[in-house]
mmCIF file of C-alpha atoms in Angstrom:
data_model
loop_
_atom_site.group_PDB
_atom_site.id
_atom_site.type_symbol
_atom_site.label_atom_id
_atom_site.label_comp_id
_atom_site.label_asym_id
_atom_site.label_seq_id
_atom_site.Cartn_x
_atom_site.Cartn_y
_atom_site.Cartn_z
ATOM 1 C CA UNK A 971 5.896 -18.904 23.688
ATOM 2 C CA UNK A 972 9.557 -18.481 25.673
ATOM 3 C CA UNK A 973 10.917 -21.076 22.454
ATOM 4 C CA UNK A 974 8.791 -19.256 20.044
ATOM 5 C CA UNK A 975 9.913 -15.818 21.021
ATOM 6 C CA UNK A 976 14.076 -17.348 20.819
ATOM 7 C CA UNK A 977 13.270 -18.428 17.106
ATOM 8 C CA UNK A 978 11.910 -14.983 16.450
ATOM 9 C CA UNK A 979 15.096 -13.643 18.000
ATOM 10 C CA UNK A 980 17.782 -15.633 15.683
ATOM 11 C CA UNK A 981 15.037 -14.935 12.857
ATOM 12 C CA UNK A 982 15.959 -11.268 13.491
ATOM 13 C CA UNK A 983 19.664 -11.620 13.930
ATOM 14 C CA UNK A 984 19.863 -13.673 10.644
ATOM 15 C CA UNK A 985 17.778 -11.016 9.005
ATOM 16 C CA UNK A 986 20.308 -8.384 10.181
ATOM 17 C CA UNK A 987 23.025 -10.834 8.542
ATOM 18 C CA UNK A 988 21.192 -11.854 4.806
ATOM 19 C CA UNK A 989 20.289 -7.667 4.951
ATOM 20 C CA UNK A 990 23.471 -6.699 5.645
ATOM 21 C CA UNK A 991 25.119 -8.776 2.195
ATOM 22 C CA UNK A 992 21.521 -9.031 0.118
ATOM 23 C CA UNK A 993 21.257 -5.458 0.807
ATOM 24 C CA UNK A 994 23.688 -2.919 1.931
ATOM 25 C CA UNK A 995 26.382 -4.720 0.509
ATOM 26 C CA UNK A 996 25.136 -4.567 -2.763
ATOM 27 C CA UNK A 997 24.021 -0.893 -3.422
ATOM 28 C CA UNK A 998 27.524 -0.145 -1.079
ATOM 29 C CA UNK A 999 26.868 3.455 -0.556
ATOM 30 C CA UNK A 1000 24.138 5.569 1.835
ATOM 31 C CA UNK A 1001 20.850 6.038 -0.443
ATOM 32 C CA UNK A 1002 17.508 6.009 0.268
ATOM 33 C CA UNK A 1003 16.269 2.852 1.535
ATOM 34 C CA UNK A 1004 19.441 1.733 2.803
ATOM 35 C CA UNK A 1005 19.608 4.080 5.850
ATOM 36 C CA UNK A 1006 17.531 3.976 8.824
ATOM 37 C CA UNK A 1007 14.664 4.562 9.097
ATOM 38 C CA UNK A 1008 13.944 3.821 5.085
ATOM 39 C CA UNK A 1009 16.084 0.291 6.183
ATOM 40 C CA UNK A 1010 13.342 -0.662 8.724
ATOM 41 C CA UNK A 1011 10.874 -2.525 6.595
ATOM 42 C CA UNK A 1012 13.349 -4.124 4.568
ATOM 43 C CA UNK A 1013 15.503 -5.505 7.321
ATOM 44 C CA UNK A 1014 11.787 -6.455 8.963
ATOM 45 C CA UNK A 1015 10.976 -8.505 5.146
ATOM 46 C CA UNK A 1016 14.232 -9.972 5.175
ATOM 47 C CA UNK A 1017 13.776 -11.221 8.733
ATOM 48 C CA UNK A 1018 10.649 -12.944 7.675
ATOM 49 C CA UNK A 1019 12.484 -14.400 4.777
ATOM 50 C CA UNK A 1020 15.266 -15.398 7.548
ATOM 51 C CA UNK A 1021 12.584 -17.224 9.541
ATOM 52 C CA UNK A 1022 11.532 -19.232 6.035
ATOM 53 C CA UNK A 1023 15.002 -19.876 5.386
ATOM 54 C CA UNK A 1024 15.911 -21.214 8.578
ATOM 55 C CA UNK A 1025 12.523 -23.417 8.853
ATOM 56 C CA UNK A 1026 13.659 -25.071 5.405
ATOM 57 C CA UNK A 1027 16.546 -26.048 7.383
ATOM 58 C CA UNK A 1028 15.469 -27.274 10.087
ATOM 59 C CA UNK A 1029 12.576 -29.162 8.701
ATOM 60 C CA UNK A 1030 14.406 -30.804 5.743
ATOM 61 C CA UNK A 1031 17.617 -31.526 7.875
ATOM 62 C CA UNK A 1032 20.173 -29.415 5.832
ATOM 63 C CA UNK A 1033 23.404 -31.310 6.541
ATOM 64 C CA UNK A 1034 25.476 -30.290 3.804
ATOM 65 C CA UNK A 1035 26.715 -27.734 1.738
ATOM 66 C CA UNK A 1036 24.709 -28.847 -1.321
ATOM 67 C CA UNK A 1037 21.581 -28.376 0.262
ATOM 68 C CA UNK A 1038 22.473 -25.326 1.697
ATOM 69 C CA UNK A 1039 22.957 -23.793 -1.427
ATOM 70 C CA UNK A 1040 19.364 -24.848 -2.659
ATOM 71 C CA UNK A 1041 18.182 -23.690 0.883
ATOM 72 C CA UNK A 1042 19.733 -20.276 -0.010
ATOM 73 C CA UNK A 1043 18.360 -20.304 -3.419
ATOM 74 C CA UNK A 1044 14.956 -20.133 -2.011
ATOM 75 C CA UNK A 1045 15.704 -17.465 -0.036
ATOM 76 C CA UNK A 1046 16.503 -16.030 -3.250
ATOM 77 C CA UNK A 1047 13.977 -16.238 -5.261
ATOM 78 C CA UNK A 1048 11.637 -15.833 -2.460
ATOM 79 C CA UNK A 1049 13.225 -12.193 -2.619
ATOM 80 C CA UNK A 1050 13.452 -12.018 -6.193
ATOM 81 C CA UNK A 1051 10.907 -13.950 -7.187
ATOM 82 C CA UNK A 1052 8.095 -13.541 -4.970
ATOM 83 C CA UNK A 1053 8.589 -10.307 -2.528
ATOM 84 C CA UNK A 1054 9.756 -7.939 -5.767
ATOM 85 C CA UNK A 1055 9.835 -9.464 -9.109
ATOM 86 C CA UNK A 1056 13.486 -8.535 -10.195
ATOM 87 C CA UNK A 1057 13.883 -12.365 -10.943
ATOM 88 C CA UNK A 1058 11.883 -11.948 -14.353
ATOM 89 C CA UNK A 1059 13.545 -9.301 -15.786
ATOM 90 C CA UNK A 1060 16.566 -9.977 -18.333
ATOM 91 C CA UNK A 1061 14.571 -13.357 -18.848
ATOM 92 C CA UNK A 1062 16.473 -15.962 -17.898
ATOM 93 C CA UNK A 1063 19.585 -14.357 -16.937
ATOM 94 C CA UNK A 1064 17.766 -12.821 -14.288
ATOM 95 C CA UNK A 1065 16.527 -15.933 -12.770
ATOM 96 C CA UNK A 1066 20.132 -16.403 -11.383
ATOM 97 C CA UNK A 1067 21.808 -12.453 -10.887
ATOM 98 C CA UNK A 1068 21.042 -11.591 -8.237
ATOM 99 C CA UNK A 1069 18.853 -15.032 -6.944
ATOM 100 C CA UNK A 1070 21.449 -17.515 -7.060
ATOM 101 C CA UNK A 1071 24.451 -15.244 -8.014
ATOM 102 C CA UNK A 1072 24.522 -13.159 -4.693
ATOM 103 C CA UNK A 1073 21.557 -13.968 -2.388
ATOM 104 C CA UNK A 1074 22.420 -17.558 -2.329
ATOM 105 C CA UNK A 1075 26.455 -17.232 -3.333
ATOM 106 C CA UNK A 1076 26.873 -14.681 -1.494
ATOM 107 C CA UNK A 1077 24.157 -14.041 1.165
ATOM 108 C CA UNK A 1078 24.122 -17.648 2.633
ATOM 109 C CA UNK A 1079 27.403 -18.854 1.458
ATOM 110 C CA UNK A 1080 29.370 -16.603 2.177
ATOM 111 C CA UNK A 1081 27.538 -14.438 5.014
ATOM 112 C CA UNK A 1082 25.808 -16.474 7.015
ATOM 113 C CA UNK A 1083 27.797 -19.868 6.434
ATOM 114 C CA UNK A 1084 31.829 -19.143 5.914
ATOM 115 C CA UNK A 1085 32.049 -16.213 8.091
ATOM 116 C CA UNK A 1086 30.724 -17.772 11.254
ATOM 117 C CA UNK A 1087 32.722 -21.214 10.637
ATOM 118 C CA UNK A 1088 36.015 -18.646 10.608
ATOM 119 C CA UNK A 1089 35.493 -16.632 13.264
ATOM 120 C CA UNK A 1090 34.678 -20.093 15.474
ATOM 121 C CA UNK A 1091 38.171 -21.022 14.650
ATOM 122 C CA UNK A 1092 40.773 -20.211 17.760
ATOM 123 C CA UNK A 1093 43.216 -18.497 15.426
ATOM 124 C CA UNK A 1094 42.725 -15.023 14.177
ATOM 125 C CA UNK A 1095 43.881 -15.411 10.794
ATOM 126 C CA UNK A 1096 41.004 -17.840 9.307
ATOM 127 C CA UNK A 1097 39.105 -14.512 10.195
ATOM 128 C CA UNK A 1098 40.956 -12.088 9.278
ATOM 129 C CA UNK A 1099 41.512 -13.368 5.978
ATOM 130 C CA UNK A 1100 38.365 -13.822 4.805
ATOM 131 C CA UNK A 1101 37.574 -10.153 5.897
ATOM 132 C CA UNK A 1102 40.243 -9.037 3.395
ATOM 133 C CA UNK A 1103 39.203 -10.611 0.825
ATOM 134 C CA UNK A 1104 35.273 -9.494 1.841
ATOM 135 C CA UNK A 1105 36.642 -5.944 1.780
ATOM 136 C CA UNK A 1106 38.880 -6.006 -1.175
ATOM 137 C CA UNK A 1107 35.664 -7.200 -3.274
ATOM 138 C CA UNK A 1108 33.118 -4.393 -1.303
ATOM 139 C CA UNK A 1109 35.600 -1.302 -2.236
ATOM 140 C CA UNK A 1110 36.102 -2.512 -5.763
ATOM 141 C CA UNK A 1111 32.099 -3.400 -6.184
ATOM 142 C CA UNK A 1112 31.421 -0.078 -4.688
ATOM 143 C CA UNK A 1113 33.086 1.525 -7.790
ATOM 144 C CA UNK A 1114 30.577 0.051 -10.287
ATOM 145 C CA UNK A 1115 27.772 2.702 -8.892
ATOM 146 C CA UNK A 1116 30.520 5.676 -9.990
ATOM 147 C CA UNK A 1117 29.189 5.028 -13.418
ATOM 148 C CA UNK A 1118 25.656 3.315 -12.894
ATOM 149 C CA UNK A 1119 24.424 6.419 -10.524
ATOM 150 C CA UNK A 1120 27.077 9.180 -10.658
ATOM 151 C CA UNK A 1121 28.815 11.393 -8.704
ATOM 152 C CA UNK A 1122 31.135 9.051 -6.589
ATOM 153 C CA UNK A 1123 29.994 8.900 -3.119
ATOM 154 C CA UNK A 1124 32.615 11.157 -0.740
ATOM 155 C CA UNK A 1125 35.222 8.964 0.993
ATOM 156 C CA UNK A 1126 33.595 10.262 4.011
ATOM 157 C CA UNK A 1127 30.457 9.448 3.737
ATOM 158 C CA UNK A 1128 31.221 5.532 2.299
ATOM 159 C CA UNK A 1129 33.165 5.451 5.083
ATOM 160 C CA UNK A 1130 30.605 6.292 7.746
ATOM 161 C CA UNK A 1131 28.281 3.533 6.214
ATOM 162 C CA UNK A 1132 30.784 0.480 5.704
ATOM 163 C CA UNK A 1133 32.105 1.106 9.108
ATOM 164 C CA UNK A 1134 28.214 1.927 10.574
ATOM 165 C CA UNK A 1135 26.505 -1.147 8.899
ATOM 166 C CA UNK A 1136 29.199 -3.341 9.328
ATOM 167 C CA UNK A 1137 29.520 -2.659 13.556
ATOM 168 C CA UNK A 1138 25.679 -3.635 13.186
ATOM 169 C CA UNK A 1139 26.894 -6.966 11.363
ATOM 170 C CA UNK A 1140 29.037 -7.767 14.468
ATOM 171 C CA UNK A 1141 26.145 -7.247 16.613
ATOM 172 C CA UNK A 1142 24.127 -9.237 14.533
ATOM 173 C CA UNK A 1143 26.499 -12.192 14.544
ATOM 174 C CA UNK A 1144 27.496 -12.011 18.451
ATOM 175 C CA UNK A 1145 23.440 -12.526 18.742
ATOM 176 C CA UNK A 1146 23.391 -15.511 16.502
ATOM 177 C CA UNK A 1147 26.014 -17.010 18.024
ATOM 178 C CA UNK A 1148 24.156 -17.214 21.552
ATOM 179 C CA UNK A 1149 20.980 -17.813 19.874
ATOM 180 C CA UNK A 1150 22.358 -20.835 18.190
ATOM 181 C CA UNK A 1151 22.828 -22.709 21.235
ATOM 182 C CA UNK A 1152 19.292 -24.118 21.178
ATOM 183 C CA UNK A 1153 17.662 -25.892 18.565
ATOM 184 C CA UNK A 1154 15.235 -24.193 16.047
ATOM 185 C CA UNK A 1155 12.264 -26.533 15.690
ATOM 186 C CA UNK A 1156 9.491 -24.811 14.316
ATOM 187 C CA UNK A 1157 5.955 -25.832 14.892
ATOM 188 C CA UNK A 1158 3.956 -27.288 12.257
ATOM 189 C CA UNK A 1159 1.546 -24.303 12.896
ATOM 190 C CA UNK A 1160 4.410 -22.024 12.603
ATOM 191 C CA UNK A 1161 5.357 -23.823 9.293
ATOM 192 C CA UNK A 1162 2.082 -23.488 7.997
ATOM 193 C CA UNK A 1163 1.415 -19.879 8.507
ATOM 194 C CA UNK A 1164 4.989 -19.222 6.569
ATOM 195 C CA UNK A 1165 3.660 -21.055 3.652
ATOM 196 C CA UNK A 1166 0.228 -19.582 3.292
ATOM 197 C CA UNK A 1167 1.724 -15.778 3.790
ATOM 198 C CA UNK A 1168 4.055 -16.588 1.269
ATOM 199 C CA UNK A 1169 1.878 -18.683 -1.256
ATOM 200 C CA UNK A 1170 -1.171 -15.585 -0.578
ATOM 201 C CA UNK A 1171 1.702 -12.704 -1.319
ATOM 202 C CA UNK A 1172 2.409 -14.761 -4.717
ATOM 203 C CA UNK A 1173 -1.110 -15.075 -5.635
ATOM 204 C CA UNK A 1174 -2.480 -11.474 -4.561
ATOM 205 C CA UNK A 1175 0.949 -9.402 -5.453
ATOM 206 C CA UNK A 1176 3.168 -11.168 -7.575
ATOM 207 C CA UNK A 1177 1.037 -13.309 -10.248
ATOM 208 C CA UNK A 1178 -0.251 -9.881 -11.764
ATOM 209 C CA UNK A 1179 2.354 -7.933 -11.552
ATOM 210 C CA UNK A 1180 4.312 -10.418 -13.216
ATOM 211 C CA UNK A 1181 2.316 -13.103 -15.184
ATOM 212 C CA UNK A 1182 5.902 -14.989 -16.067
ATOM 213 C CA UNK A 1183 6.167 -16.290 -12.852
ATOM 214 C CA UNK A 1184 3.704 -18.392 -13.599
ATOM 215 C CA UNK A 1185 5.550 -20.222 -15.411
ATOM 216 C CA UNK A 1186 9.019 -19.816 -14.092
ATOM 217 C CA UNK A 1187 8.794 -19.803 -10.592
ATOM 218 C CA UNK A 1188 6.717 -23.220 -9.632
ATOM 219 C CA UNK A 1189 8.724 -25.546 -11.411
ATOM 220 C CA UNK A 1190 11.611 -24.410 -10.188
ATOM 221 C CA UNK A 1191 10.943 -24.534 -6.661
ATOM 222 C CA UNK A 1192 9.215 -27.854 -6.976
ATOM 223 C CA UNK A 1193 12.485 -29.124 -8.122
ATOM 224 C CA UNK A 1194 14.718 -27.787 -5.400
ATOM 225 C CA UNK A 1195 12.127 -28.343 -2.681
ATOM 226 C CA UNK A 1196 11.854 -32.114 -4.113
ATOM 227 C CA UNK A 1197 16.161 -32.522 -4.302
ATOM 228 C CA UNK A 1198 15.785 -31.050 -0.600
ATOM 229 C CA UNK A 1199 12.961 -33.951 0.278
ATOM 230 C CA UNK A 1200 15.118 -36.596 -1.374
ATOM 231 C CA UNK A 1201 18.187 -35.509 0.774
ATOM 232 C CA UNK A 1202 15.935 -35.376 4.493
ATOM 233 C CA UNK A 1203 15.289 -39.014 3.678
ATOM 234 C CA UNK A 1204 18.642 -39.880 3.883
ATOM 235 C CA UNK A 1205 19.489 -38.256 6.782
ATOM 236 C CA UNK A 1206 19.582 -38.741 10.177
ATOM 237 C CA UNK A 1207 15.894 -37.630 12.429
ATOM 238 C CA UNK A 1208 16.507 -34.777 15.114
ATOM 239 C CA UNK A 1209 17.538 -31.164 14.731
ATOM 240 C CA UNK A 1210 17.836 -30.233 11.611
ATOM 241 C CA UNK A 1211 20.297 -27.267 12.131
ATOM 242 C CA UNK A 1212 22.936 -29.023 13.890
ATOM 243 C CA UNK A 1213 25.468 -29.004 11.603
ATOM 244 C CA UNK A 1214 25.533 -25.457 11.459
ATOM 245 C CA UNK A 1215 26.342 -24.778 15.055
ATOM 246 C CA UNK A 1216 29.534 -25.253 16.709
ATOM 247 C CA UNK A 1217 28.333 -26.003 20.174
ATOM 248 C CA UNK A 1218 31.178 -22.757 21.397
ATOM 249 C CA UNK A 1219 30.798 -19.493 21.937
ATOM 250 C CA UNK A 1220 32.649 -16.841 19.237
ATOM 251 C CA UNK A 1221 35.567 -15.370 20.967
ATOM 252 C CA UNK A 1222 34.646 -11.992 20.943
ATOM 253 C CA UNK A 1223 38.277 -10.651 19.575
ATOM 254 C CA UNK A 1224 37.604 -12.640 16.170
ATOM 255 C CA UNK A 1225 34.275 -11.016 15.561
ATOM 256 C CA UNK A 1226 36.438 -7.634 16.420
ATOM 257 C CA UNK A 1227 38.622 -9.005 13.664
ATOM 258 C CA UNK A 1228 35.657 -8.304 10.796
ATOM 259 C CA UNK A 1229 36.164 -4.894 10.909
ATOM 260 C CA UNK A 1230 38.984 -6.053 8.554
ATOM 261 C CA UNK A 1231 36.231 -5.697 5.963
ATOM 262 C CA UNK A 1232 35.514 -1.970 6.533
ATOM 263 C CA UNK A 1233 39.262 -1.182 7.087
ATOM 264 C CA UNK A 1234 39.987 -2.771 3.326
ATOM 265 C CA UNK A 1235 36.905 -1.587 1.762
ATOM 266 C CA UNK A 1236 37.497 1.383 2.783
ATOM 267 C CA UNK A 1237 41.252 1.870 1.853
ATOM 268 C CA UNK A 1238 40.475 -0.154 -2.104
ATOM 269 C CA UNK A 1239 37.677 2.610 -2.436
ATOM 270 C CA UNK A 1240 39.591 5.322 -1.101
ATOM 271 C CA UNK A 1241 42.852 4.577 -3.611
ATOM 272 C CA UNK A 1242 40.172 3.677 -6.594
ATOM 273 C CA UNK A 1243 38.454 7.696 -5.772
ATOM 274 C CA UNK A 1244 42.251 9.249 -5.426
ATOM 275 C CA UNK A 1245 42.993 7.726 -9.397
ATOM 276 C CA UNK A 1246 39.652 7.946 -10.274
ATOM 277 C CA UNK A 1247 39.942 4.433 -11.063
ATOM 278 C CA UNK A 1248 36.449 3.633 -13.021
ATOM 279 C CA UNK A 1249 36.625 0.006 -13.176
ATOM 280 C CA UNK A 1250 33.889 -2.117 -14.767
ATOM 281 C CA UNK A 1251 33.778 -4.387 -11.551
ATOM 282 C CA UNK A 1252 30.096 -4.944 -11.982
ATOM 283 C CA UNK A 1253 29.988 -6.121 -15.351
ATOM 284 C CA UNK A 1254 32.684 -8.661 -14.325
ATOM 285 C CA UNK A 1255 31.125 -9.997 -11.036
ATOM 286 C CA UNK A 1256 27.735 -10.520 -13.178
ATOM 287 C CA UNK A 1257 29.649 -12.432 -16.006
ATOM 288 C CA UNK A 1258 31.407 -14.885 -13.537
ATOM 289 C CA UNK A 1259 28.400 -14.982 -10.829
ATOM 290 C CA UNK A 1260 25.879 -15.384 -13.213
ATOM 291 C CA UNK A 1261 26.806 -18.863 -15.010
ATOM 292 C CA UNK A 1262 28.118 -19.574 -11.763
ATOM 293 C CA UNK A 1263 24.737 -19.369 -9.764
ATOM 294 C CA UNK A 1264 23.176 -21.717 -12.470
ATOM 295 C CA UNK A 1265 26.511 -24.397 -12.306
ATOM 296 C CA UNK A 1266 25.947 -24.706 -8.881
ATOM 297 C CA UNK A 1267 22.454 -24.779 -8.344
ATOM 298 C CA UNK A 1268 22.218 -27.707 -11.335
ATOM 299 C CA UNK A 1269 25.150 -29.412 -9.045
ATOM 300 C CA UNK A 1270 23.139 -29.272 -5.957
ATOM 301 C CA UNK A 1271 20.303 -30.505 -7.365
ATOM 302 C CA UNK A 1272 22.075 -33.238 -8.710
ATOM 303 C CA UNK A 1273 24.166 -34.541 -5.702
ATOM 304 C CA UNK A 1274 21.452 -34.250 -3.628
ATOM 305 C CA UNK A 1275 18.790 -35.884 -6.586
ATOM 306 C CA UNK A 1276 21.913 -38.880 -6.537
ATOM 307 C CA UNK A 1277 22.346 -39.370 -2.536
ATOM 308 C CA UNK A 1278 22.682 -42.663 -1.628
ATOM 309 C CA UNK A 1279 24.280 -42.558 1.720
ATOM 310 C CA UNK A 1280 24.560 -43.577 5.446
ATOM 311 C CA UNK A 1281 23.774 -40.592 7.750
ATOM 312 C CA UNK A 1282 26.991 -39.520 9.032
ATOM 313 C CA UNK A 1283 27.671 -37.206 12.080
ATOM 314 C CA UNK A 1284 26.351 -33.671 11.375
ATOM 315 C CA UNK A 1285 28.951 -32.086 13.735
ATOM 316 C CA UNK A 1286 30.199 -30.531 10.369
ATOM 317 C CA UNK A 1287 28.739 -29.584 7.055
ATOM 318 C CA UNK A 1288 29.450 -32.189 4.193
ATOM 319 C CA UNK A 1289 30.627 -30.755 0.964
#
């Protein structure tokens, strides 16, 4: 129970994290259902999809960044496709915005992958950087809403909630990275009970509410869950989540450094609201995000369809 109740915990700390980017991140301004305590059962869903991402890991000995990515994408569609049925809509544009575009692009990739691996560095600047260039693209995606759900939020108040949610994110990480420490092996029972939730949601709730999925949603997790297979047999036996943990603590003045991201978002938003800059930044992060969810979940699934390799050393993530 003592290892069960640790896997819970880093289930809950990475739900904090994939909430934080799936969720707040995206809508970028205080509505309902993205403060508390609307937020609690969505950040308590996303921490059971946190507990099925991370047992994907573990149990098909993710290694690289490939695999990752199709790791994330079930997360994705687990949230899109299963959980609410977004994924069907705009048929099959939709199967990849916001699936593959952000949850696994952005979510995984970006959120709970690059950041950690840069503030683990001992320089500041890896960090720092990368918090930029996260808050540069929040303030300027936070302008799309201006003319999807108008009035512009007050500076204030976006302020207040980057700055809020964000301190949260920094909590959530510092708890991840102690969590981390041990391995996250979960039992086949645990395994098991993921599967049939999951598989009993899809039957009871999804199938009629959206008859597509059907269709849409087997195949394409048989083929990603099959890549993953063919990948595990290549690699090494043991913890499957290795490569994903440093073996150090985060020095706490780098995970001060991310609240770069609120600092920048805040100052991009505040300049865009002072020129009532109305910029179509949504319609140009779902041209480029879109294509590019599909590119590079058909490139996963082809390196890892392909691998024919030695297992190497999981102390770091293979491209």
């Amino acid at each position: 129970m003592k290892a069960f109740g640790k896997r819970l915990a880093l289930a809950l700390a990475t739900g904090m994290i994939l909430l934080y980017f799936s969720e707040l991140a995206f809508w970028a301004r205080p509505i309902a259902g993205t403060l508390p305590p609307e937020i609690l059962p969505t950040y308590l869903v996303y921490s059971f999809s946190a507990y099925a991402f991370l047992t994907i890991l573990a149990v098909f000995r993710v290694w690289n960044s490939s695999g990752l990515f199709l790791a994330g994408a079930l997360f994705g569609w687990l949230t899109e496709g299963v959980i609410v049925q977004t994924m069907y809509d705009d048929f099959p544009l939709g199967l990849s915005f916001t699936g593959l575009a952000w949850h696994a692009s952005i979510s995984v990739m970006l959120g709970w992958y690059a950041i950690p691996k840069a503030v683990q560095q001992a320089r500041l600047w890896p960090a720092a950087r990368l918090a930029i260039l996260i808050g540069l693209g929040y303030g300027l995606w936070a302008i799309w809403w201006w003319t999807e759900s108008p009035p512009p939020t007050p500076l204030p108040a976006f302020g207040a909630y980057v700055f809020g949610s964000t301190a949260i994110l920094i909590l959530a990480y510092a708890a991840r990275g102690k969590l981390e420490m041990r391995p996250f092996s979960p039992s086949r029972l645990e395994q098991a009970v993921i599967a049939l939730l999951v598989f009993a949601y899809y039957v009871i709730v999804t199938v009629p509410a959206q008859p597509l999925s059907l269709l849409v949603l087997p195949p394409l997790v048989f083929l990603t869950l099959f890549a993953l297979r063919r990948n595990a047999q290549a690699e090494a036996a043991g913890d499957g989540m290795i490569a994903w943990r440093s073996g150090r603590r985060t020095p706490p003045a780098n995970l001060v450094t991310l609240l770069v991201i609120p600092m920048t978002a805040f100052a991009a938003y505040g300049a865009a609201l002072a020129f009532d800059a109305r910029l179509p930044t949504g319609w140009l992060v779902y041209g480029v995000t879109t294509p590019l969810g599909f590119i590079l979940w058909i490139r996963s699934l082809i390196r890892l369809l392909r691998v024919r390799r030695t297992p190497q050393s999981a102390s770091d993530p293979r491209a």
